[in-house]
Amino acid sequence: MAIRLSMHNWMRPEPVEDTVSRLARHGYDAIEISSDPRNMDVADIRRLLGEHGVACAGALALFMGGRDLVHEDVYIREASLGYLMDTIQLTEALGGTFVTVPCTVGKVVPMADPEAEWAWYVTALQRAQRHAANCGIRLAIEPLTRYETYLINRADQALRLAEEVGDDCGICLDIFHMNIEEADWKAALRACAPRLVNFHVAENNRLAPGSGAIDWSVLIEELLAVGYDGHLSVEFMPAVDRTPISDRHILDADDATLGRGMAKWLRDHASGILPADLYDAYTAQSAQTLRHHLTKAYARR
């Protein structure tokens, strides 16, 4: 199978039908859907995907707000695991194959000693992995930068966690985070190749592919060299620019429209709500840039 293009739908709050229509219009193969299992109409989303010819690649578990698998309060840990279990079932119902699992975003201070937190995390993910296996879904542990979590920042940490979780537990890498945290992103990619389930893409400045310093030709060649044939999942997030030179008219985060967790997440990352025209332009640019380099890479093989 060839590498395919997918994209998240959390960067700009809007009805899922608007997102799916945009992805189809710009030639995406799939969506990596942001998981909100109790507020999503599975039948309606399946209908939308079928009408637009867009698949569900998998889901992103949104660990923010009160969701935390390594919280000091056992009841919060259990509720967070319940959310992950629901996300697994949602993904199966939508025809996806993986659930991306980052640490709680924005939590940069631990609550317990390293041994206790590691044990809590491994145990929770082992329970989730058993459920995922029964549903035909793979978990994909995602490292994030130190500015978003203190726990899993690098590929070697994610690999150790996946190995301890066991079975078919996988990894999702993100070139934006790798660009910050990895001494050698190519070596990190190769080390994780046997467990690589998903791959997120954004520029080094977290803009859309084609707006920064990432050499997409080199990256795609490396992915092909390790046998990766999953999705490139687009995940741009422009920063708010309040200076006179700004051409990014990004709206401030609003608790009333986003919910507290997402609003805080955007504010913590100096971002906000992208207007429809900017979101559309970045979505189109991402697809054009990645398709261009994918086409050239396959032609060379």
PDB file of C-alpha atoms in Angstrom:
ATOM      1  CA  MET A   1       0.000   0.000   0.000  1.00  0.00           C
ATOM      2  CA  ALA A   2       1.055   3.599  -0.614  1.00  0.00           C
ATOM      3  CA  ILE A   3       1.292   6.328   2.006  1.00  0.00           C
ATOM      4  CA  ARG A   4      -2.013   8.195   2.272  1.00  0.00           C
ATOM      5  CA  LEU A   5      -3.010  11.678   3.427  1.00  0.00           C
ATOM      6  CA  SER A   6      -5.236  12.353   6.402  1.00  0.00           C
ATOM      7  CA  MET A   7      -5.903  15.328   8.645  1.00  0.00           C
ATOM      8  CA  HIS A   8      -7.175  16.107  12.120  1.00  0.00           C
ATOM      9  CA  ASN A   9     -10.345  18.076  12.751  1.00  0.00           C
ATOM     10  CA  TRP A  10      -9.476  19.763  16.062  1.00  0.00           C
ATOM     11  CA  MET A  11      -7.613  22.823  14.734  1.00  0.00           C
ATOM     12  CA  ARG A  12     -10.804  24.742  13.992  1.00  0.00           C
ATOM     13  CA  PRO A  13     -14.153  24.003  15.694  1.00  0.00           C
ATOM     14  CA  GLU A  14     -16.813  23.450  13.069  1.00  0.00           C
ATOM     15  CA  PRO A  15     -19.459  20.882  12.114  1.00  0.00           C
ATOM     16  CA  VAL A  16     -17.826  17.645  11.024  1.00  0.00           C
ATOM     17  CA  GLU A  17     -19.668  17.830   7.692  1.00  0.00           C
ATOM     18  CA  ASP A  18     -17.740  21.024   6.876  1.00  0.00           C
ATOM     19  CA  THR A  19     -14.435  19.331   7.686  1.00  0.00           C
ATOM     20  CA  VAL A  20     -15.164  16.190   5.682  1.00  0.00           C
ATOM     21  CA  SER A  21     -16.335  18.212   2.683  1.00  0.00           C
ATOM     22  CA  ARG A  22     -13.121  20.281   2.781  1.00  0.00           C
ATOM     23  CA  LEU A  23     -10.915  17.202   2.990  1.00  0.00           C
ATOM     24  CA  ALA A  24     -12.670  15.646   0.000  1.00  0.00           C
ATOM     25  CA  ARG A  25     -12.376  18.877  -1.984  1.00  0.00           C
ATOM     26  CA  HIS A  26      -8.619  19.012  -1.429  1.00  0.00           C
ATOM     27  CA  GLY A  27      -7.964  15.347  -2.173  1.00  0.00           C
ATOM     28  CA  TYR A  28      -7.365  13.871   1.265  1.00  0.00           C
ATOM     29  CA  ASP A  29      -7.841  10.148   1.678  1.00  0.00           C
ATOM     30  CA  ALA A  30      -8.977  10.141   5.290  1.00  0.00           C
ATOM     31  CA  ILE A  31      -9.640  11.946   8.536  1.00  0.00           C
ATOM     32  CA  GLU A  32      -7.962  11.292  11.878  1.00  0.00           C
ATOM     33  CA  ILE A  33     -11.010  12.214  13.882  1.00  0.00           C
ATOM     34  CA  SER A  34     -10.800  13.985  17.221  1.00  0.00           C
ATOM     35  CA  SER A  35     -12.566  11.790  19.713  1.00  0.00           C
ATOM     36  CA  ASP A  36     -15.654  12.962  21.569  1.00  0.00           C
ATOM     37  CA  PRO A  37     -17.505   9.638  21.708  1.00  0.00           C
ATOM     38  CA  ARG A  38     -20.575  10.706  23.677  1.00  0.00           C
ATOM     39  CA  ASN A  39     -21.313  13.722  21.490  1.00  0.00           C
ATOM     40  CA  MET A  40     -20.799  12.156  18.067  1.00  0.00           C
ATOM     41  CA  ASP A  41     -23.452  10.575  15.866  1.00  0.00           C
ATOM     42  CA  VAL A  42     -21.627   7.560  14.459  1.00  0.00           C
ATOM     43  CA  ALA A  43     -24.260   6.759  11.831  1.00  0.00           C
ATOM     44  CA  ASP A  44     -24.253  10.341  10.567  1.00  0.00           C
ATOM     45  CA  ILE A  45     -20.458  10.495  10.406  1.00  0.00           C
ATOM     46  CA  ARG A  46     -20.307   7.182   8.557  1.00  0.00           C
ATOM     47  CA  ARG A  47     -22.844   8.552   6.070  1.00  0.00           C
ATOM     48  CA  LEU A  48     -20.803  11.733   5.572  1.00  0.00           C
ATOM     49  CA  LEU A  49     -17.588   9.813   5.032  1.00  0.00           C
ATOM     50  CA  GLY A  50     -19.253   7.529   2.506  1.00  0.00           C
ATOM     51  CA  GLU A  51     -20.834  10.406   0.586  1.00  0.00           C
ATOM     52  CA  HIS A  52     -17.519  12.232   0.268  1.00  0.00           C
ATOM     53  CA  GLY A  53     -15.272   9.224  -0.285  1.00  0.00           C
ATOM     54  CA  VAL A  54     -13.190  10.006   2.809  1.00  0.00           C
ATOM     55  CA  ALA A  55     -12.179   7.167   5.118  1.00  0.00           C
ATOM     56  CA  CYS A  56     -11.642   7.266   8.870  1.00  0.00           C
ATOM     57  CA  ALA A  57      -7.938   6.549   9.333  1.00  0.00           C
ATOM     58  CA  GLY A  58      -8.241   6.469  13.103  1.00  0.00           C
ATOM     59  CA  ALA A  59      -8.900   8.732  16.060  1.00  0.00           C
ATOM     60  CA  LEU A  60      -6.962  11.114  18.265  1.00  0.00           C
ATOM     61  CA  ALA A  61      -7.665  10.724  21.971  1.00  0.00           C
ATOM     62  CA  LEU A  62      -7.840  14.242  23.403  1.00  0.00           C
ATOM     63  CA  PHE A  63      -6.160  14.071  26.785  1.00  0.00           C
ATOM     64  CA  MET A  64      -6.730  17.578  28.075  1.00  0.00           C
ATOM     65  CA  GLY A  65      -8.836  19.259  30.709  1.00  0.00           C
ATOM     66  CA  GLY A  66      -9.687  16.602  33.282  1.00  0.00           C
ATOM     67  CA  ARG A  67      -8.413  13.561  31.355  1.00  0.00           C
ATOM     68  CA  ASP A  68      -5.189  12.119  32.731  1.00  0.00           C
ATOM     69  CA  LEU A  69      -4.060   8.484  32.908  1.00  0.00           C
ATOM     70  CA  VAL A  70      -1.332   9.324  35.440  1.00  0.00           C
ATOM     71  CA  HIS A  71      -3.312  11.579  37.768  1.00  0.00           C
ATOM     72  CA  GLU A  72      -2.775  11.150  41.497  1.00  0.00           C
ATOM     73  CA  ASP A  73      -6.538  10.609  41.929  1.00  0.00           C
ATOM     74  CA  VAL A  74      -7.461   7.028  41.011  1.00  0.00           C
ATOM     75  CA  TYR A  75     -10.985   8.084  40.080  1.00  0.00           C
ATOM     76  CA  ILE A  76      -9.671  10.539  37.497  1.00  0.00           C
ATOM     77  CA  ARG A  77      -7.394   7.825  36.122  1.00  0.00           C
ATOM     78  CA  GLU A  78     -10.322   5.417  35.830  1.00  0.00           C
ATOM     79  CA  ALA A  79     -12.572   8.002  34.159  1.00  0.00           C
ATOM     80  CA  SER A  80      -9.779   8.837  31.711  1.00  0.00           C
ATOM     81  CA  LEU A  81      -9.334   5.167  30.884  1.00  0.00           C
ATOM     82  CA  GLY A  82     -13.072   4.936  30.301  1.00  0.00           C
ATOM     83  CA  TYR A  83     -12.770   7.761  27.769  1.00  0.00           C
ATOM     84  CA  LEU A  84      -9.971   5.901  25.986  1.00  0.00           C
ATOM     85  CA  MET A  85     -12.057   2.716  25.917  1.00  0.00           C
ATOM     86  CA  ASP A  86     -14.962   4.672  24.401  1.00  0.00           C
ATOM     87  CA  THR A  87     -12.580   6.156  21.830  1.00  0.00           C
ATOM     88  CA  ILE A  88     -11.460   2.679  20.810  1.00  0.00           C
ATOM     89  CA  GLN A  89     -15.071   1.633  20.258  1.00  0.00           C
ATOM     90  CA  LEU A  90     -15.801   4.831  18.316  1.00  0.00           C
ATOM     91  CA  THR A  91     -12.828   4.166  16.065  1.00  0.00           C
ATOM     92  CA  GLU A  92     -13.967   0.613  15.374  1.00  0.00           C
ATOM     93  CA  ALA A  93     -17.475   1.841  14.558  1.00  0.00           C
ATOM     94  CA  LEU A  94     -16.108   4.385  12.067  1.00  0.00           C
ATOM     95  CA  GLY A  95     -13.839   1.858  10.355  1.00  0.00           C
ATOM     96  CA  GLY A  96     -10.557   3.291  11.643  1.00  0.00           C
ATOM     97  CA  THR A  97      -7.547   1.195  12.557  1.00  0.00           C
ATOM     98  CA  PHE A  98      -5.676   3.129  15.273  1.00  0.00           C
ATOM     99  CA  VAL A  99      -6.083   5.474  18.229  1.00  0.00           C
ATOM    100  CA  THR A 100      -3.328   8.024  18.808  1.00  0.00           C
ATOM    101  CA  VAL A 101      -2.587   8.398  22.528  1.00  0.00           C
ATOM    102  CA  PRO A 102      -0.558  11.401  23.733  1.00  0.00           C
ATOM    103  CA  CYS A 103       0.022  12.307  27.366  1.00  0.00           C
ATOM    104  CA  THR A 104      -2.240  14.903  28.943  1.00  0.00           C
ATOM    105  CA  VAL A 105      -1.499  18.083  26.991  1.00  0.00           C
ATOM    106  CA  GLY A 106      -0.462  21.055  29.092  1.00  0.00           C
ATOM    107  CA  LYS A 107       0.439  19.018  32.175  1.00  0.00           C
ATOM    108  CA  VAL A 108       4.107  19.791  32.757  1.00  0.00           C
ATOM    109  CA  VAL A 109       4.384  19.077  36.497  1.00  0.00           C
ATOM    110  CA  PRO A 110       4.216  15.496  37.864  1.00  0.00           C
ATOM    111  CA  MET A 111       1.945  14.463  40.725  1.00  0.00           C
ATOM    112  CA  ALA A 112       3.817  11.413  42.021  1.00  0.00           C
ATOM    113  CA  ASP A 113       7.211   9.737  41.893  1.00  0.00           C
ATOM    114  CA  PRO A 114       8.401   8.417  38.500  1.00  0.00           C
ATOM    115  CA  GLU A 115       7.938   4.743  39.412  1.00  0.00           C
ATOM    116  CA  ALA A 116       4.313   5.217  40.461  1.00  0.00           C
ATOM    117  CA  GLU A 117       3.379   7.270  37.394  1.00  0.00           C
ATOM    118  CA  TRP A 118       5.067   4.830  35.042  1.00  0.00           C
ATOM    119  CA  ALA A 119       3.231   1.914  36.649  1.00  0.00           C
ATOM    120  CA  TRP A 120      -0.103   3.721  36.386  1.00  0.00           C
ATOM    121  CA  TYR A 121       0.520   4.501  32.723  1.00  0.00           C
ATOM    122  CA  VAL A 122       1.615   0.996  31.763  1.00  0.00           C
ATOM    123  CA  THR A 123      -1.307  -0.615  33.591  1.00  0.00           C
ATOM    124  CA  ALA A 124      -3.876   1.718  32.021  1.00  0.00           C
ATOM    125  CA  LEU A 125      -2.519   1.235  28.518  1.00  0.00           C
ATOM    126  CA  GLN A 126      -2.329  -2.538  28.956  1.00  0.00           C
ATOM    127  CA  ARG A 127      -6.035  -2.569  29.802  1.00  0.00           C
ATOM    128  CA  ALA A 128      -6.788  -0.320  26.845  1.00  0.00           C
ATOM    129  CA  GLN A 129      -4.591  -2.388  24.534  1.00  0.00           C
ATOM    130  CA  ARG A 130      -6.451  -5.600  25.396  1.00  0.00           C
ATOM    131  CA  HIS A 131      -9.734  -3.873  24.546  1.00  0.00           C
ATOM    132  CA  ALA A 132      -8.230  -2.412  21.364  1.00  0.00           C
ATOM    133  CA  ALA A 133      -7.008  -5.829  20.229  1.00  0.00           C
ATOM    134  CA  ASN A 134     -10.511  -7.227  20.617  1.00  0.00           C
ATOM    135  CA  CYS A 135     -11.793  -4.370  18.441  1.00  0.00           C
ATOM    136  CA  GLY A 136      -9.111  -4.706  15.747  1.00  0.00           C
ATOM    137  CA  ILE A 137      -7.571  -1.362  16.735  1.00  0.00           C
ATOM    138  CA  ARG A 138      -3.953  -0.456  17.519  1.00  0.00           C
ATOM    139  CA  LEU A 139      -2.938   2.084  20.110  1.00  0.00           C
ATOM    140  CA  ALA A 140      -0.292   4.552  18.945  1.00  0.00           C
ATOM    141  CA  ILE A 141       1.653   6.306  21.721  1.00  0.00           C
ATOM    142  CA  GLU A 142       2.669   9.814  20.652  1.00  0.00           C
ATOM    143  CA  PRO A 143       5.626  11.730  22.120  1.00  0.00           C
ATOM    144  CA  LEU A 144       5.052  15.478  22.586  1.00  0.00           C
ATOM    145  CA  THR A 145       7.538  18.255  23.311  1.00  0.00           C
ATOM    146  CA  ARG A 146       8.602  19.097  26.850  1.00  0.00           C
ATOM    147  CA  TYR A 147       6.472  22.247  26.594  1.00  0.00           C
ATOM    148  CA  GLU A 148       3.318  20.114  26.398  1.00  0.00           C
ATOM    149  CA  THR A 149       4.136  17.215  28.732  1.00  0.00           C
ATOM    150  CA  TYR A 150       6.919  16.182  31.106  1.00  0.00           C
ATOM    151  CA  LEU A 151       6.438  12.444  30.529  1.00  0.00           C
ATOM    152  CA  ILE A 152       6.760  11.091  26.954  1.00  0.00           C
ATOM    153  CA  ASN A 153       8.799  13.522  24.841  1.00  0.00           C
ATOM    154  CA  ARG A 154      11.007  11.323  22.655  1.00  0.00           C
ATOM    155  CA  ALA A 155      10.765   8.273  20.452  1.00  0.00           C
ATOM    156  CA  ASP A 156      12.939   6.126  22.738  1.00  0.00           C
ATOM    157  CA  GLN A 157      10.608   6.822  25.662  1.00  0.00           C
ATOM    158  CA  ALA A 158       7.550   5.951  23.570  1.00  0.00           C
ATOM    159  CA  LEU A 159       9.250   2.779  22.384  1.00  0.00           C
ATOM    160  CA  ARG A 160      10.042   1.663  25.943  1.00  0.00           C
ATOM    161  CA  LEU A 161       6.437   2.339  26.966  1.00  0.00           C
ATOM    162  CA  ALA A 162       5.028   0.457  23.983  1.00  0.00           C
ATOM    163  CA  GLU A 163       7.294  -2.512  24.713  1.00  0.00           C
ATOM    164  CA  GLU A 164       6.139  -2.641  28.329  1.00  0.00           C
ATOM    165  CA  VAL A 165       2.489  -2.327  27.328  1.00  0.00           C
ATOM    166  CA  GLY A 166       3.198  -5.264  25.046  1.00  0.00           C
ATOM    167  CA  ASP A 167       1.241  -7.079  22.385  1.00  0.00           C
ATOM    168  CA  ASP A 168       0.614  -4.893  19.364  1.00  0.00           C
ATOM    169  CA  CYS A 169       0.968  -1.492  21.033  1.00  0.00           C
ATOM    170  CA  GLY A 170       2.250   0.985  18.473  1.00  0.00           C
ATOM    171  CA  ILE A 171       3.743   4.450  18.162  1.00  0.00           C
ATOM    172  CA  CYS A 172       2.749   7.670  16.422  1.00  0.00           C
ATOM    173  CA  LEU A 173       5.599  10.048  15.610  1.00  0.00           C
ATOM    174  CA  ASP A 174       5.238  13.744  14.794  1.00  0.00           C
ATOM    175  CA  ILE A 175       7.945  15.546  12.849  1.00  0.00           C
ATOM    176  CA  PHE A 176       7.147  18.860  14.561  1.00  0.00           C
ATOM    177  CA  HIS A 177       7.818  17.381  18.002  1.00  0.00           C
ATOM    178  CA  MET A 178      10.766  15.339  16.706  1.00  0.00           C
ATOM    179  CA  ASN A 179      12.347  18.476  15.272  1.00  0.00           C
ATOM    180  CA  ILE A 180      12.536  19.843  18.818  1.00  0.00           C
ATOM    181  CA  GLU A 181      13.274  16.758  20.914  1.00  0.00           C
ATOM    182  CA  GLU A 182      15.279  14.277  18.826  1.00  0.00           C
ATOM    183  CA  ALA A 183      19.035  14.493  18.444  1.00  0.00           C
ATOM    184  CA  ASP A 184      18.686  12.397  15.263  1.00  0.00           C
ATOM    185  CA  TRP A 185      15.141  12.132  13.953  1.00  0.00           C
ATOM    186  CA  LYS A 186      16.154   9.620  11.280  1.00  0.00           C
ATOM    187  CA  ALA A 187      17.592   7.244  13.874  1.00  0.00           C
ATOM    188  CA  ALA A 188      14.493   7.706  16.022  1.00  0.00           C
ATOM    189  CA  LEU A 189      12.264   6.870  13.066  1.00  0.00           C
ATOM    190  CA  ARG A 190      14.237   3.732  12.279  1.00  0.00           C
ATOM    191  CA  ALA A 191      14.154   2.558  15.886  1.00  0.00           C
ATOM    192  CA  CYS A 192      10.361   2.872  15.991  1.00  0.00           C
ATOM    193  CA  ALA A 193       9.708   1.502  12.501  1.00  0.00           C
ATOM    194  CA  PRO A 194       8.460  -1.956  13.615  1.00  0.00           C
ATOM    195  CA  ARG A 195       5.807  -0.296  15.794  1.00  0.00           C
ATOM    196  CA  LEU A 196       5.090   2.812  13.696  1.00  0.00           C
ATOM    197  CA  VAL A 197       1.332   3.096  13.237  1.00  0.00           C
ATOM    198  CA  ASN A 198       0.768   6.746  12.364  1.00  0.00           C
ATOM    199  CA  PHE A 199       2.778   9.851  11.469  1.00  0.00           C
ATOM    200  CA  HIS A 200       1.786  13.487  12.116  1.00  0.00           C
ATOM    201  CA  VAL A 201       3.078  16.274   9.911  1.00  0.00           C
ATOM    202  CA  ALA A 202       3.513  20.009  10.330  1.00  0.00           C
ATOM    203  CA  GLU A 203       6.400  22.356   9.687  1.00  0.00           C
ATOM    204  CA  ASN A 204       9.117  23.131  12.240  1.00  0.00           C
ATOM    205  CA  ASN A 205       7.120  26.307  13.019  1.00  0.00           C
ATOM    206  CA  ARG A 206       3.903  24.251  13.194  1.00  0.00           C
ATOM    207  CA  LEU A 207       2.524  25.866  10.070  1.00  0.00           C
ATOM    208  CA  ALA A 208       1.222  23.929   7.090  1.00  0.00           C
ATOM    209  CA  PRO A 209       3.732  21.825   5.127  1.00  0.00           C
ATOM    210  CA  GLY A 210       5.477  24.099   2.648  1.00  0.00           C
ATOM    211  CA  SER A 211       5.734  27.024   5.102  1.00  0.00           C
ATOM    212  CA  GLY A 212       8.899  26.146   6.979  1.00  0.00           C
ATOM    213  CA  ALA A 213      12.233  24.351   7.012  1.00  0.00           C
ATOM    214  CA  ILE A 214      11.284  20.657   6.941  1.00  0.00           C
ATOM    215  CA  ASP A 215      12.762  18.839   3.933  1.00  0.00           C
ATOM    216  CA  TRP A 216       9.685  16.823   2.968  1.00  0.00           C
ATOM    217  CA  SER A 217      11.509  14.953   0.223  1.00  0.00           C
ATOM    218  CA  VAL A 218      14.057  13.590   2.726  1.00  0.00           C
ATOM    219  CA  LEU A 219      11.374  12.780   5.299  1.00  0.00           C
ATOM    220  CA  ILE A 220       9.214  10.848   2.850  1.00  0.00           C
ATOM    221  CA  GLU A 221      12.228   8.940   1.528  1.00  0.00           C
ATOM    222  CA  GLU A 222      13.077   7.909   5.090  1.00  0.00           C
ATOM    223  CA  LEU A 223       9.497   6.776   5.736  1.00  0.00           C
ATOM    224  CA  LEU A 224       9.500   4.693   2.568  1.00  0.00           C
ATOM    225  CA  ALA A 225      12.918   3.259   3.434  1.00  0.00           C
ATOM    226  CA  VAL A 226      11.601   1.841   6.729  1.00  0.00           C
ATOM    227  CA  GLY A 227       8.536   0.396   4.996  1.00  0.00           C
ATOM    228  CA  TYR A 228       5.959   2.832   6.350  1.00  0.00           C
ATOM    229  CA  ASP A 229       2.684   2.705   4.422  1.00  0.00           C
ATOM    230  CA  GLY A 230       0.283   4.424   6.793  1.00  0.00           C
ATOM    231  CA  HIS A 231      -1.017   7.982   6.810  1.00  0.00           C
ATOM    232  CA  LEU A 232       0.638  11.367   6.872  1.00  0.00           C
ATOM    233  CA  SER A 233      -1.768  13.130   9.195  1.00  0.00           C
ATOM    234  CA  VAL A 234      -1.717  16.921   8.842  1.00  0.00           C
ATOM    235  CA  GLU A 235      -1.674  18.831  12.133  1.00  0.00           C
ATOM    236  CA  PHE A 236      -0.779  22.485  11.549  1.00  0.00           C
ATOM    237  CA  MET A 237      -1.466  25.076  14.250  1.00  0.00           C
ATOM    238  CA  PRO A 238      -0.488  28.688  13.493  1.00  0.00           C
ATOM    239  CA  ALA A 239       0.459  30.994  16.325  1.00  0.00           C
ATOM    240  CA  VAL A 240      -1.448  34.202  16.927  1.00  0.00           C
ATOM    241  CA  ASP A 241       0.470  37.204  15.593  1.00  0.00           C
ATOM    242  CA  ARG A 242      -0.573  40.549  17.093  1.00  0.00           C
ATOM    243  CA  THR A 243       2.176  42.610  15.451  1.00  0.00           C
ATOM    244  CA  PRO A 244       1.657  45.073  12.580  1.00  0.00           C
ATOM    245  CA  ILE A 245       3.234  42.651  10.091  1.00  0.00           C
ATOM    246  CA  SER A 246       0.652  39.946  10.751  1.00  0.00           C
ATOM    247  CA  ASP A 247      -1.321  38.350   7.943  1.00  0.00           C
ATOM    248  CA  ARG A 248      -2.828  35.734  10.257  1.00  0.00           C
ATOM    249  CA  HIS A 249      -6.215  36.880  11.480  1.00  0.00           C
ATOM    250  CA  ILE A 250      -6.706  34.205  14.109  1.00  0.00           C
ATOM    251  CA  LEU A 251      -9.546  34.611  16.561  1.00  0.00           C
ATOM    252  CA  ASP A 252      -8.921  34.368  20.301  1.00  0.00           C
ATOM    253  CA  ALA A 253      -9.984  31.173  22.024  1.00  0.00           C
ATOM    254  CA  ASP A 254     -13.455  31.420  23.534  1.00  0.00           C
ATOM    255  CA  ASP A 255     -14.546  29.159  26.400  1.00  0.00           C
ATOM    256  CA  ALA A 256     -18.196  29.405  25.339  1.00  0.00           C
ATOM    257  CA  THR A 257     -17.618  27.927  21.895  1.00  0.00           C
ATOM    258  CA  LEU A 258     -14.702  25.590  22.554  1.00  0.00           C
ATOM    259  CA  GLY A 259     -15.079  24.272  26.042  1.00  0.00           C
ATOM    260  CA  ARG A 260     -12.560  24.950  28.771  1.00  0.00           C
ATOM    261  CA  GLY A 261     -10.055  22.248  27.908  1.00  0.00           C
ATOM    262  CA  MET A 262      -9.686  23.162  24.240  1.00  0.00           C
ATOM    263  CA  ALA A 263      -9.693  26.916  24.907  1.00  0.00           C
ATOM    264  CA  LYS A 264      -6.918  26.511  27.466  1.00  0.00           C
ATOM    265  CA  TRP A 265      -4.983  24.280  25.110  1.00  0.00           C
ATOM    266  CA  LEU A 266      -5.091  26.887  22.337  1.00  0.00           C
ATOM    267  CA  ARG A 267      -4.149  29.742  24.663  1.00  0.00           C
ATOM    268  CA  ASP A 268      -1.255  27.735  26.108  1.00  0.00           C
ATOM    269  CA  HIS A 269       0.046  27.212  22.575  1.00  0.00           C
ATOM    270  CA  ALA A 270      -0.338  30.889  21.580  1.00  0.00           C
ATOM    271  CA  SER A 271      -2.931  29.904  18.996  1.00  0.00           C
ATOM    272  CA  GLY A 272      -6.648  30.419  18.522  1.00  0.00           C
ATOM    273  CA  ILE A 273      -9.513  29.681  16.154  1.00  0.00           C
ATOM    274  CA  LEU A 274      -8.543  29.786  12.485  1.00  0.00           C
ATOM    275  CA  PRO A 275     -10.980  31.610  10.195  1.00  0.00           C
ATOM    276  CA  ALA A 276     -12.477  29.436   7.474  1.00  0.00           C
ATOM    277  CA  ASP A 277     -10.481  30.990   4.610  1.00  0.00           C
ATOM    278  CA  LEU A 278      -7.124  30.567   6.379  1.00  0.00           C
ATOM    279  CA  TYR A 279      -7.959  27.032   7.473  1.00  0.00           C
ATOM    280  CA  ASP A 280      -8.965  26.177   3.903  1.00  0.00           C
ATOM    281  CA  ALA A 281      -5.782  27.669   2.450  1.00  0.00           C
ATOM    282  CA  TYR A 282      -3.532  25.773   4.875  1.00  0.00           C
ATOM    283  CA  THR A 283      -5.464  22.552   4.249  1.00  0.00           C
ATOM    284  CA  ALA A 284      -5.006  22.918   0.488  1.00  0.00           C
ATOM    285  CA  GLN A 285      -1.321  23.861   0.781  1.00  0.00           C
ATOM    286  CA  SER A 286      -0.604  20.866   3.002  1.00  0.00           C
ATOM    287  CA  ALA A 287      -2.123  18.438   0.514  1.00  0.00           C
ATOM    288  CA  GLN A 288      -0.383  20.019  -2.468  1.00  0.00           C
ATOM    289  CA  THR A 289       3.026  20.010  -0.786  1.00  0.00           C
ATOM    290  CA  LEU A 290       2.819  16.448   0.486  1.00  0.00           C
ATOM    291  CA  ARG A 291       1.320  15.035  -2.734  1.00  0.00           C
ATOM    292  CA  HIS A 292       4.104  16.694  -4.718  1.00  0.00           C
ATOM    293  CA  HIS A 293       6.836  15.053  -2.659  1.00  0.00           C
ATOM    294  CA  LEU A 294       5.042  11.703  -2.463  1.00  0.00           C
ATOM    295  CA  THR A 295       4.659  11.598  -6.251  1.00  0.00           C
ATOM    296  CA  LYS A 296       8.347  12.358  -6.753  1.00  0.00           C
ATOM    297  CA  ALA A 297       9.407   9.791  -4.155  1.00  0.00           C
ATOM    298  CA  TYR A 298       7.356   6.982  -5.691  1.00  0.00           C
ATOM    299  CA  ALA A 299       8.576   7.891  -9.182  1.00  0.00           C
ATOM    300  CA  ARG A 300      12.165   7.400  -7.997  1.00  0.00           C
ATOM    301  CA  ARG A 301      11.501   3.896  -6.715  1.00  0.00           C
TER     302      ARG A 301
END
